[in-house]
Tab-separated table of C-alpha atoms and ligand atoms in Angstrom:
chain	number	residue	atom	x	y	z
T	174	UNK	CA	9.990	-9.569	-24.796
T	175	UNK	CA	6.309	-8.520	-24.954
T	176	UNK	CA	4.754	-6.078	-22.508
T	177	UNK	CA	1.739	-6.852	-20.296
T	178	UNK	CA	-0.839	-4.238	-21.295
T	179	UNK	CA	-3.865	-3.506	-19.104
T	180	UNK	CA	-6.763	-3.979	-21.533
T	181	UNK	CA	-9.724	-4.405	-19.176
T	182	UNK	CA	-10.862	-3.060	-15.833
T	183	UNK	CA	-13.929	-3.457	-13.625
T	184	UNK	CA	-15.014	-2.972	-10.028
T	185	UNK	CA	-17.721	-4.318	-7.763
T	186	UNK	CA	-18.651	-2.214	-4.761
T	187	UNK	CA	-21.206	-3.606	-2.291
T	188	UNK	CA	-24.066	-1.096	-2.094
T	189	UNK	CA	-24.556	-0.817	1.703
T	190	UNK	CA	-22.918	2.338	3.118
T	191	UNK	CA	-21.661	2.577	6.702
T	192	UNK	CA	-21.209	6.237	7.685
T	193	UNK	CA	-19.082	7.685	10.465
T	194	UNK	CA	-22.351	8.591	12.219
T	195	UNK	CA	-23.415	4.912	12.035
T	196	UNK	CA	-20.181	3.855	13.768
T	197	UNK	CA	-20.679	6.538	16.421
T	198	UNK	CA	-23.938	4.788	17.420
T	199	UNK	CA	-21.923	1.939	19.010
T	200	UNK	CA	-18.356	3.261	19.524
T	201	UNK	CA	-16.974	6.242	21.433
T	202	UNK	CA	-15.989	8.168	18.301
T	203	UNK	CA	-17.286	10.994	16.113
T	204	UNK	CA	-17.553	12.058	12.496
T	205	UNK	CA	-15.292	14.998	13.328
T	206	UNK	CA	-12.508	12.786	14.790
T	207	UNK	CA	-12.596	10.318	11.909
T	208	UNK	CA	-12.670	12.972	9.166
T	209	UNK	CA	-9.879	15.117	10.616
T	210	UNK	CA	-7.566	12.172	11.476
T	211	UNK	CA	-8.179	10.018	8.385
T	212	UNK	CA	-10.193	11.856	5.681
T	213	UNK	CA	-12.794	9.032	5.776
T	214	UNK	CA	-16.539	9.700	5.770
T	215	UNK	CA	-18.034	6.338	4.792
T	216	UNK	CA	-17.186	2.787	3.752
T	217	UNK	CA	-19.061	-0.212	2.251
T	218	UNK	CA	-20.204	-3.393	3.999
T	219	UNK	CA	-20.722	-6.460	1.813
T	220	UNK	CA	-23.806	-8.676	1.961
T	221	UNK	CA	-22.137	-11.384	-0.179
T	222	UNK	CA	-18.953	-13.495	0.042
T	223	UNK	CA	-15.687	-12.047	-1.254
T	224	UNK	CA	-15.543	-14.393	-4.258
T	225	UNK	CA	-18.948	-13.083	-5.403
T	226	UNK	CA	-17.630	-9.505	-5.355
T	227	UNK	CA	-14.534	-10.737	-7.184
T	228	UNK	CA	-16.471	-12.603	-9.884
T	229	UNK	CA	-18.623	-9.569	-10.727
T	230	UNK	CA	-15.541	-7.319	-10.874
T	231	UNK	CA	-13.792	-9.951	-12.999
T	232	UNK	CA	-16.715	-10.345	-15.410
T	233	UNK	CA	-16.826	-6.561	-15.868
T	234	UNK	CA	-13.060	-6.406	-16.505
T	235	UNK	CA	-13.273	-9.221	-19.073
T	236	UNK	CA	-16.174	-7.514	-20.896
T	237	UNK	CA	-14.201	-4.265	-20.858
T	238	UNK	CA	-11.301	-6.069	-22.558
T	239	UNK	CA	-13.622	-7.881	-24.981
T	240	UNK	CA	-12.122	-11.176	-23.768
T	241	UNK	CA	-13.970	-14.460	-23.408
T	242	UNK	CA	-13.481	-16.107	-19.970
T	243	UNK	CA	-12.339	-19.269	-21.781
T	244	UNK	CA	-9.356	-17.300	-23.144
T	245	UNK	CA	-7.984	-16.527	-19.677
T	246	UNK	CA	-4.728	-18.362	-18.881
T	247	UNK	CA	-4.353	-17.176	-15.289
T	248	UNK	CA	-6.367	-15.737	-12.389
T	249	UNK	CA	-4.436	-14.005	-9.596
T	250	UNK	CA	-6.500	-13.222	-6.498
T	251	UNK	CA	-4.883	-10.607	-4.261
T	252	UNK	CA	-6.356	-10.489	-0.762
T	253	UNK	CA	-5.835	-11.248	2.916
T	254	UNK	CA	-9.490	-12.106	3.617
T	255	UNK	CA	-10.264	-15.394	1.905
T	256	UNK	CA	-13.735	-16.931	2.079
T	257	UNK	CA	-11.916	-20.205	2.767
T	258	UNK	CA	-8.243	-21.104	3.104
T	259	UNK	CA	-8.644	-24.336	1.127
T	260	UNK	CA	-9.641	-24.393	-1.692
T	261	UNK	CA	-8.177	-21.063	-2.694
T	262	UNK	CA	-10.282	-18.099	-3.790
T	263	UNK	CA	-8.902	-17.803	-7.327
T	264	UNK	CA	-10.336	-21.259	-8.077
T	265	UNK	CA	-13.736	-20.061	-6.805
T	266	UNK	CA	-13.575	-17.132	-9.216
T	267	UNK	CA	-12.588	-19.501	-12.033
T	268	UNK	CA	-15.815	-21.469	-11.467
T	269	UNK	CA	-18.021	-18.372	-11.219
T	270	UNK	CA	-16.554	-16.860	-14.395
T	271	UNK	CA	-16.466	-20.102	-16.363
T	272	UNK	CA	-12.755	-19.546	-17.040
T	273	UNK	CA	-11.993	-23.267	-17.241
T	274	UNK	CA	-8.625	-22.867	-18.995
T	275	UNK	CA	-7.068	-20.576	-16.409
T	276	UNK	CA	-4.538	-21.373	-13.710
T	277	UNK	CA	-5.605	-19.920	-10.376
T	278	UNK	CA	-3.518	-18.578	-7.510
T	279	UNK	CA	-3.976	-16.436	-4.416
T	280	UNK	CA	-1.456	-13.833	-3.262
T	281	UNK	CA	-1.498	-12.388	0.244
T	282	UNK	CA	0.687	-9.398	1.005
T	283	UNK	CA	-2.215	-7.640	2.791
T	284	UNK	CA	-3.015	-4.184	1.386
T	285	UNK	CA	-0.400	-4.523	-1.390
T	286	UNK	CA	-1.748	-7.906	-2.614
T	287	UNK	CA	-3.229	-6.546	-5.859
T	288	UNK	CA	0.034	-4.812	-6.738
T	289	UNK	CA	2.244	-7.794	-5.883
T	290	UNK	CA	-0.215	-9.796	-8.017
T	291	UNK	CA	0.131	-7.279	-10.831
T	292	UNK	CA	3.922	-7.693	-10.732
T	293	UNK	CA	3.659	-11.489	-10.706
T	294	UNK	CA	1.111	-11.709	-13.520
T	295	UNK	CA	2.935	-9.092	-15.631
T	296	UNK	CA	6.165	-11.091	-15.326
T	297	UNK	CA	4.375	-14.294	-16.387
T	298	UNK	CA	2.864	-12.512	-19.405
T	299	UNK	CA	6.158	-10.886	-20.333
T	300	UNK	CA	8.085	-14.168	-20.163
T	301	UNK	CA	5.474	-15.955	-22.268
T	302	UNK	CA	4.213	-18.352	-19.599
T	303	UNK	CA	0.676	-16.969	-20.062
T	304	UNK	CA	-0.885	-14.546	-22.570
T	305	UNK	CA	-4.064	-13.372	-20.832
T	306	UNK	CA	-4.363	-12.850	-17.072
T	307	UNK	CA	-6.976	-11.516	-14.654
T	308	UNK	CA	-5.581	-9.787	-11.556
T	309	UNK	CA	-7.990	-9.124	-8.685
T	310	UNK	CA	-7.808	-6.994	-5.558
T	311	UNK	CA	-10.535	-8.131	-3.188
T	312	UNK	CA	-11.231	-7.552	0.474
T	313	UNK	CA	-14.029	-8.546	2.818
T	314	UNK	CA	-12.946	-7.121	6.154
T	315	UNK	CA	-16.298	-6.578	7.888
T	316	UNK	CA	-16.824	-10.192	9.101
T	317	UNK	CA	-13.504	-10.351	10.962
T	318	UNK	CA	-13.316	-6.735	12.107
T	319	UNK	CA	-13.170	-6.271	15.879
T	320	UNK	CA	-16.163	-3.930	16.001
T	321	UNK	CA	-15.484	-3.155	19.671
T	322	UNK	CA	-12.098	-1.536	18.859
T	323	UNK	CA	-12.395	2.081	17.713
T	324	UNK	CA	-8.697	2.169	16.765
T	325	UNK	CA	-9.380	-0.065	13.756
T	326	UNK	CA	-13.156	-0.319	13.237
T	327	UNK	CA	-13.406	3.139	11.669
T	328	UNK	CA	-10.616	2.594	9.126
T	329	UNK	CA	-11.678	-0.224	6.809
T	330	UNK	CA	-14.284	-1.179	4.196
T	331	UNK	CA	-15.164	-3.963	1.732
T	332	UNK	CA	-14.747	-3.911	-2.067
T	333	UNK	CA	-13.271	-5.555	-5.177
T	334	UNK	CA	-11.824	-4.672	-8.561
T	335	UNK	CA	-9.905	-6.379	-11.342
T	336	UNK	CA	-7.757	-5.740	-14.386
T	337	UNK	CA	-7.104	-7.869	-17.472
T	338	UNK	CA	-3.498	-8.150	-18.683
T	339	UNK	CA	-2.691	-9.140	-22.271
T	340	UNK	CA	0.599	-9.628	-24.081
T	341	UNK	CA	1.347	-6.599	-26.248
T	342	UNK	CA	4.138	-5.435	-28.538
T	343	UNK	CA	3.638	-1.838	-27.392
T	344	UNK	CA	5.400	-0.361	-24.365
T	345	UNK	CA	2.442	-0.550	-21.961
T	346	UNK	CA	1.580	-1.859	-18.509
T	347	UNK	CA	4.077	-1.996	-15.631
T	348	UNK	CA	7.295	-0.286	-16.783
T	349	UNK	CA	9.112	-0.342	-13.441
T	350	UNK	CA	8.337	-1.260	-9.854
T	351	UNK	CA	9.901	-1.709	-6.462
T	352	UNK	CA	8.687	-4.362	-4.021
T	353	UNK	CA	9.843	-4.333	-0.414
T	354	UNK	CA	8.987	-5.259	3.157
T	355	UNK	CA	9.804	-3.696	6.542
T	356	UNK	CA	9.532	-7.088	8.241
T	357	UNK	CA	11.351	-5.860	11.344
T	358	UNK	CA	8.117	-3.985	12.145
T	359	UNK	CA	5.704	-6.782	11.211
T	360	UNK	CA	4.356	-6.943	14.777
T	361	UNK	CA	2.772	-3.470	14.528
T	362	UNK	CA	-0.151	-4.855	12.534
T	363	UNK	CA	-1.317	-8.363	13.372
T	364	UNK	CA	-4.792	-9.885	13.372
T	365	UNK	CA	-4.852	-12.528	16.078
T	366	UNK	CA	-7.391	-15.270	15.508
T	367	UNK	CA	-6.834	-15.810	11.749
T	368	UNK	CA	-4.475	-18.602	10.722
T	369	UNK	CA	-3.345	-22.107	11.578
T	370	UNK	CA	-1.436	-21.017	14.690
T	371	UNK	CA	-4.822	-20.638	16.325
T	372	UNK	CA	-6.285	-23.920	15.069
T	373	UNK	CA	-7.332	-26.426	17.738
T	374	UNK	CA	-6.457	-23.970	20.500
T	375	UNK	CA	-10.015	-23.078	21.346
T	376	UNK	CA	-9.990	-19.909	19.260
T	377	UNK	CA	-12.821	-19.584	16.787
T	378	UNK	CA	-11.765	-18.504	13.313
T	379	UNK	CA	-12.574	-14.836	12.876
T	380	UNK	CA	-12.721	-14.255	16.637
T	381	UNK	CA	-10.125	-11.555	16.260
T	382	UNK	CA	-8.054	-9.200	18.291
T	383	UNK	CA	-6.085	-6.598	16.335
T	384	UNK	CA	-2.585	-5.564	17.369
T	385	UNK	CA	-2.374	-2.141	15.769
T	386	UNK	CA	0.185	0.605	16.374
T	387	UNK	CA	-1.350	3.277	14.156
T	388	UNK	CA	1.364	5.876	14.652
T	389	UNK	CA	4.222	3.484	13.849
T	390	UNK	CA	2.368	2.172	10.778
T	391	UNK	CA	1.804	5.779	9.721
T	392	UNK	CA	5.538	6.591	9.969
T	393	UNK	CA	6.583	3.382	8.192
T	394	UNK	CA	3.953	3.873	5.483
T	395	UNK	CA	5.162	7.362	4.600
T	396	UNK	CA	8.805	6.256	4.587
T	397	UNK	CA	8.145	2.996	2.726
T	398	UNK	CA	5.887	4.423	0.019
T	399	UNK	CA	8.277	7.331	-0.561
T	400	UNK	CA	11.343	5.068	-0.787
T	401	UNK	CA	9.573	2.582	-3.048
T	402	UNK	CA	8.471	5.419	-5.331
T	403	UNK	CA	12.011	6.835	-5.583
T	404	UNK	CA	13.369	3.373	-6.419
T	405	UNK	CA	10.683	2.577	-9.010
T	406	UNK	CA	11.206	5.940	-10.726
T	407	UNK	CA	14.986	5.430	-10.707
T	408	UNK	CA	14.639	1.908	-12.159
T	409	UNK	CA	12.489	3.236	-14.975
T	410	UNK	CA	14.711	6.331	-15.386
T	411	UNK	CA	11.573	8.429	-14.996
T	412	UNK	CA	11.311	11.898	-13.456
T	413	UNK	CA	8.528	12.469	-10.896
T	414	UNK	CA	7.376	15.402	-13.028
T	415	UNK	CA	6.506	12.968	-15.844
T	416	UNK	CA	3.863	11.205	-13.743
T	417	UNK	CA	0.365	12.141	-14.930
T	418	UNK	CA	-1.661	10.601	-12.105
T	419	UNK	CA	-0.892	8.998	-8.734
T	420	UNK	CA	-3.322	6.291	-7.597
T	421	UNK	CA	-2.084	5.491	-4.090
T	422	UNK	CA	-3.142	3.060	-1.418
T	423	UNK	CA	-5.660	4.990	0.689
T	424	UNK	CA	-5.213	4.191	4.389
T	425	UNK	CA	-5.230	7.790	5.557
T	426	UNK	CA	-5.513	11.134	3.758
T	427	UNK	CA	-2.570	12.492	5.757
T	428	UNK	CA	-0.319	9.592	4.654
T	429	UNK	CA	-1.205	10.300	1.009
T	430	UNK	CA	-0.470	14.019	1.398
T	431	UNK	CA	2.890	13.319	3.047
T	432	UNK	CA	3.965	10.847	0.349
T	433	UNK	CA	2.921	13.221	-2.455
T	434	UNK	CA	4.845	16.067	-0.837
T	435	UNK	CA	8.001	14.002	-0.350
T	436	UNK	CA	7.768	12.701	-3.935
T	437	UNK	CA	7.332	16.296	-5.224
T	438	UNK	CA	3.978	15.490	-6.844
T	439	UNK	CA	1.141	18.042	-6.437
T	440	UNK	CA	-2.118	16.810	-4.866
T	441	UNK	CA	-4.109	17.732	-7.997
T	442	UNK	CA	-2.312	14.790	-9.640
T	443	UNK	CA	-3.484	12.373	-6.919
T	444	UNK	CA	-6.735	10.408	-7.310
T	445	UNK	CA	-8.654	9.956	-4.053
T	446	UNK	CA	-11.357	7.546	-2.884
T	447	UNK	CA	-10.511	7.486	0.830
T	448	UNK	CA	-13.436	9.753	1.744
T	449	UNK	CA	-16.066	7.411	0.243
T	450	UNK	CA	-14.566	3.934	0.654
T	451	UNK	CA	-11.977	4.183	3.509
T	452	UNK	CA	-9.206	1.547	3.385
T	453	UNK	CA	-10.280	-1.520	1.384
T	454	UNK	CA	-6.845	-3.108	1.728
T	455	UNK	CA	-6.013	-4.982	-1.517
T	456	UNK	CA	-9.083	-3.574	-3.309
T	457	UNK	CA	-8.129	0.060	-2.739
T	458	UNK	CA	-5.779	0.738	-5.648
T	459	UNK	CA	-7.688	-1.209	-8.334
T	460	UNK	CA	-11.041	0.344	-7.316
T	461	UNK	CA	-9.433	3.798	-7.467
T	462	UNK	CA	-7.897	2.955	-10.857
T	463	UNK	CA	-11.297	1.963	-12.256
T	464	UNK	CA	-12.908	5.119	-10.856
T	465	UNK	CA	-10.108	7.295	-12.266
T	466	UNK	CA	-10.848	5.815	-15.702
T	467	UNK	CA	-14.598	6.317	-15.238
T	468	UNK	CA	-13.962	9.941	-14.235
T	469	UNK	CA	-11.849	10.585	-17.348
T	470	UNK	CA	-8.713	11.173	-15.250
T	471	UNK	CA	-6.590	8.670	-17.220
T	472	UNK	CA	-5.688	9.988	-20.649
T	473	UNK	CA	-4.414	7.737	-23.466
T	474	UNK	CA	-0.712	7.000	-22.930
T	475	UNK	CA	-0.737	8.366	-19.355
T	476	UNK	CA	2.009	7.508	-16.896
T	477	UNK	CA	0.533	6.297	-13.575
T	478	UNK	CA	2.162	5.737	-10.187
T	479	UNK	CA	0.672	3.433	-7.510
T	480	UNK	CA	2.541	3.613	-4.161
T	481	UNK	CA	1.196	1.288	-1.463
T	482	UNK	CA	1.919	-0.433	1.854
T	483	UNK	CA	0.291	-3.061	4.028
T	484	UNK	CA	0.734	-5.493	6.893
T	485	UNK	CA	4.073	-7.233	6.856
T	486	UNK	CA	4.915	-4.354	6.487
T	487	UNK	CA	4.935	-4.823	2.723
T	488	UNK	CA	5.474	-1.835	0.464
T	489	UNK	CA	5.701	-1.158	-3.234
T	490	UNK	CA	5.382	1.393	-5.985
T	491	UNK	CA	4.627	0.763	-9.657
T	492	UNK	CA	5.062	2.976	-12.708
T	493	UNK	CA	2.419	2.013	-15.275
T	494	UNK	CA	2.114	3.213	-18.869
T	495	UNK	CA	-1.540	3.294	-19.922
T	496	UNK	CA	-2.487	2.274	-23.466
T	497	UNK	CA	-4.446	4.173	-26.103
T	498	UNK	CA	-7.874	2.928	-24.999
T	499	UNK	CA	-9.491	4.499	-21.929
T	500	UNK	CA	-13.056	3.288	-22.568
T	501	UNK	CA	-14.458	-0.261	-22.281
T	502	UNK	CA	-14.935	-2.443	-25.362
T	503	UNK	CA	-18.044	-3.953	-23.809
T	504	UNK	CA	-20.130	-4.165	-20.662
T	505	UNK	CA	-21.170	-7.147	-18.563
T	506	UNK	CA	-24.603	-7.913	-17.161
T	507	UNK	CA	-22.999	-9.483	-14.067
T	508	UNK	CA	-24.392	-7.959	-10.879
T	509	UNK	CA	-24.726	-8.686	-7.173
T	510	UNK	CA	-28.033	-9.924	-5.757
T	511	UNK	CA	-30.059	-7.118	-4.139
T	512	UNK	CA	-29.031	-6.096	-0.630
T	513	UNK	CA	-32.020	-5.982	1.711
T	514	UNK	CA	-30.248	-4.874	4.916
T	515	UNK	CA	-28.533	-1.674	5.909
T	516	UNK	CA	-24.792	-1.637	6.577
T	517	UNK	CA	-25.458	-0.800	10.232
T	518	UNK	CA	-27.817	-3.783	10.565
T	519	UNK	CA	-25.151	-6.120	9.150
T	520	UNK	CA	-22.478	-4.701	11.468
T	521	UNK	CA	-24.817	-4.969	14.455
T	522	UNK	CA	-25.283	-8.655	13.579
T	523	UNK	CA	-21.498	-9.176	13.701
T	524	UNK	CA	-21.398	-7.347	17.034
T	525	UNK	CA	-24.212	-9.486	18.461
T	526	UNK	CA	-22.453	-12.681	17.334
T	527	UNK	CA	-19.188	-11.548	18.926
T	528	UNK	CA	-20.987	-10.716	22.172
T	529	UNK	CA	-22.654	-14.164	22.235
T	530	UNK	CA	-19.280	-15.849	21.608
T	531	UNK	CA	-17.652	-13.866	24.400
T	532	UNK	CA	-20.466	-14.913	26.770
T	533	UNK	CA	-20.200	-18.596	25.931
T	534	UNK	CA	-16.383	-18.622	26.064
T	535	UNK	CA	-15.476	-16.508	29.091
T	536	UNK	CA	-11.750	-15.831	29.405
T	537	UNK	CA	-11.001	-17.477	26.074
T	538	UNK	CA	-9.145	-14.599	24.515
T	539	UNK	CA	-6.687	-13.372	27.085
T	540	UNK	CA	-4.645	-16.518	27.817
T	541	UNK	CA	-4.503	-17.492	24.142
T	542	UNK	CA	-3.171	-14.167	22.864
T	543	UNK	CA	0.204	-13.414	24.414
T	544	UNK	CA	2.170	-10.356	23.328
T	545	UNK	CA	5.129	-12.266	21.950
T	546	UNK	CA	3.310	-13.968	19.082
T	547	UNK	CA	0.615	-16.356	18.008
T	548	UNK	CA	2.295	-19.520	19.370
T	549	UNK	CA	3.094	-18.146	22.812
I	197	LIG	C1	-4.904	5.202	13.143
I	197	LIG	C2	-4.676	6.686	12.947
I	197	LIG	C3	-5.800	7.282	12.133
I	197	LIG	C4	-4.647	7.367	14.317
I	197	LIG	O1	-4.421	8.759	14.144
I	197	LIG	P1	-3.467	9.543	15.151
I	197	LIG	O2	-3.542	10.960	14.806
I	197	LIG	O3	-2.127	8.867	15.080
I	197	LIG	O4	-4.190	9.291	16.508
I	197	LIG	P2	-3.525	8.736	17.857
I	197	LIG	O5	-3.094	7.322	17.669
I	197	LIG	O6	-2.493	9.729	18.270
I	197	LIG	O7	-4.729	8.784	18.867
I	197	LIG	C5	-5.107	9.988	19.440
I	197	LIG	C6	-6.267	9.755	20.384
I	197	LIG	O8	-7.453	9.413	19.657
I	197	LIG	C7	-8.034	8.254	20.228
I	197	LIG	N1	-8.706	7.494	19.174
I	197	LIG	C8	-8.244	6.446	18.446
I	197	LIG	N2	-9.195	6.041	17.579
I	197	LIG	C9	-10.266	6.851	17.766
I	197	LIG	C10	-11.525	6.934	17.178
I	197	LIG	N3	-11.914	6.111	16.202
I	197	LIG	N4	-12.374	7.904	17.619
I	197	LIG	C11	-12.026	8.752	18.596
I	197	LIG	N5	-10.833	8.709	19.195
I	197	LIG	C12	-9.950	7.780	18.790
I	197	LIG	C13	-6.900	7.508	20.843
I	197	LIG	O9	-7.374	6.670	21.850
I	197	LIG	C14	-6.042	8.634	21.378
I	197	LIG	O10	-6.577	9.065	22.600
I	197	LIG	P3	-5.613	9.504	23.814
I	197	LIG	O11	-4.811	10.659	23.300
I	197	LIG	O12	-6.578	9.860	24.887
I	197	LIG	O13	-4.770	8.299	24.111
I	197	LIG	C15	-3.327	6.930	12.229
I	197	LIG	O14	-2.259	6.655	13.071
I	197	LIG	C16	-3.190	6.096	10.980
I	197	LIG	O15	-3.829	6.356	9.987
I	197	LIG	N6	-2.289	5.091	10.971
I	197	LIG	C17	-2.032	4.270	9.818
I	197	LIG	C18	-3.264	3.644	9.192
I	197	LIG	C19	-3.151	2.170	9.101
I	197	LIG	O16	-2.455	1.600	9.846
I	197	LIG	N7	-3.840	1.535	8.192
I	197	LIG	C20	-3.821	0.099	8.067
I	197	LIG	C21	-2.643	-0.423	7.349
I	197	LIG	S1	-2.813	-0.324	5.609
């Protein structure tokens, strides 16, 4: 059976930066609180739709692999923030890339979507269903963020990245993984207002209210990522000491430190982006992977570990063998259109829209959102 080698990688970060100080202009919070509790200093706010971010990241990954878009057999779009529900986002990326021969599917396991997508696409490559696949991790959280809620508004950012998988005779790509889900705790992270349960009930799409028990998610994240890592290492018969670099999901610096400690991996083997990008959900791990490569932190033949968790509460950990090549074969000219507004201006627009909606629909939220679930 062939392996599914990662032969291309590319990211697309929106340029507008939202700092902790920016957020403190409209929420009762501070740079000091956010940095000490989360490790986050800034995050990006996109001025374009998610599929545009995805297409630029995808074009860069394809150029890196030296692969023509027409040679792609499959596009997997990992995300929980689709531009539209129907048609799916992967088909939008197919059009933008000109990858007319590729199948196209979306995967939503929240923050772990890229990694669940990596497992799915790797399995399809390994079993011969497809030869060349593009796996994306994309998230556009700013439009549906509840910018009046300091518990969540400080934690997230927008971004996208992609990898190209190709069938290979060498032992590369995902060697072992564990996928799981603490569904008994799925109620601790729910975004009310997104999904068909709210359709035709007077709730505007994107008019959200976040159920968010940060402390419980924190506990479950540490436990889940640690367990998933132990299981993935055991499956691959790999000792934690053999891991060269950990590229974790980055929801909180303290979660990452706890997982590394419990997995007996020193922090100097952990690659961090949380300070600059905050939590980009599905985009977090692939963006960090691309930046680790750009920073020369991935050596040829390196063994990587990518523990992650997300709403659901989904969890996973992957052991990945890198190939011999750590530099791109080519570069793409794909780029975003210029951004003419500051991140704070864009966020203030979302806030103004939400305020106008609340004024025109007094009392809409409360009776529609009962504690027991979306249909109550
Ligand atoms: C959210 C999180 C950072 C909160 O950190 P914490 O140390 O657990 O903080 P607490 O929940 O104990 O809150 C402590 C206080 O800070 C306040 N607070 C919450 N957000 C705040 C903010 N942005 N600024 C200032 N104060 C804030 C709370 O209201 C609380 O005040 P109180 O003691 O007067 O009630 C942390 O729990 C976390 O990272 N959880 C997991 C992350 C996550 O869920 N990511 C998404 C899934 S991938």
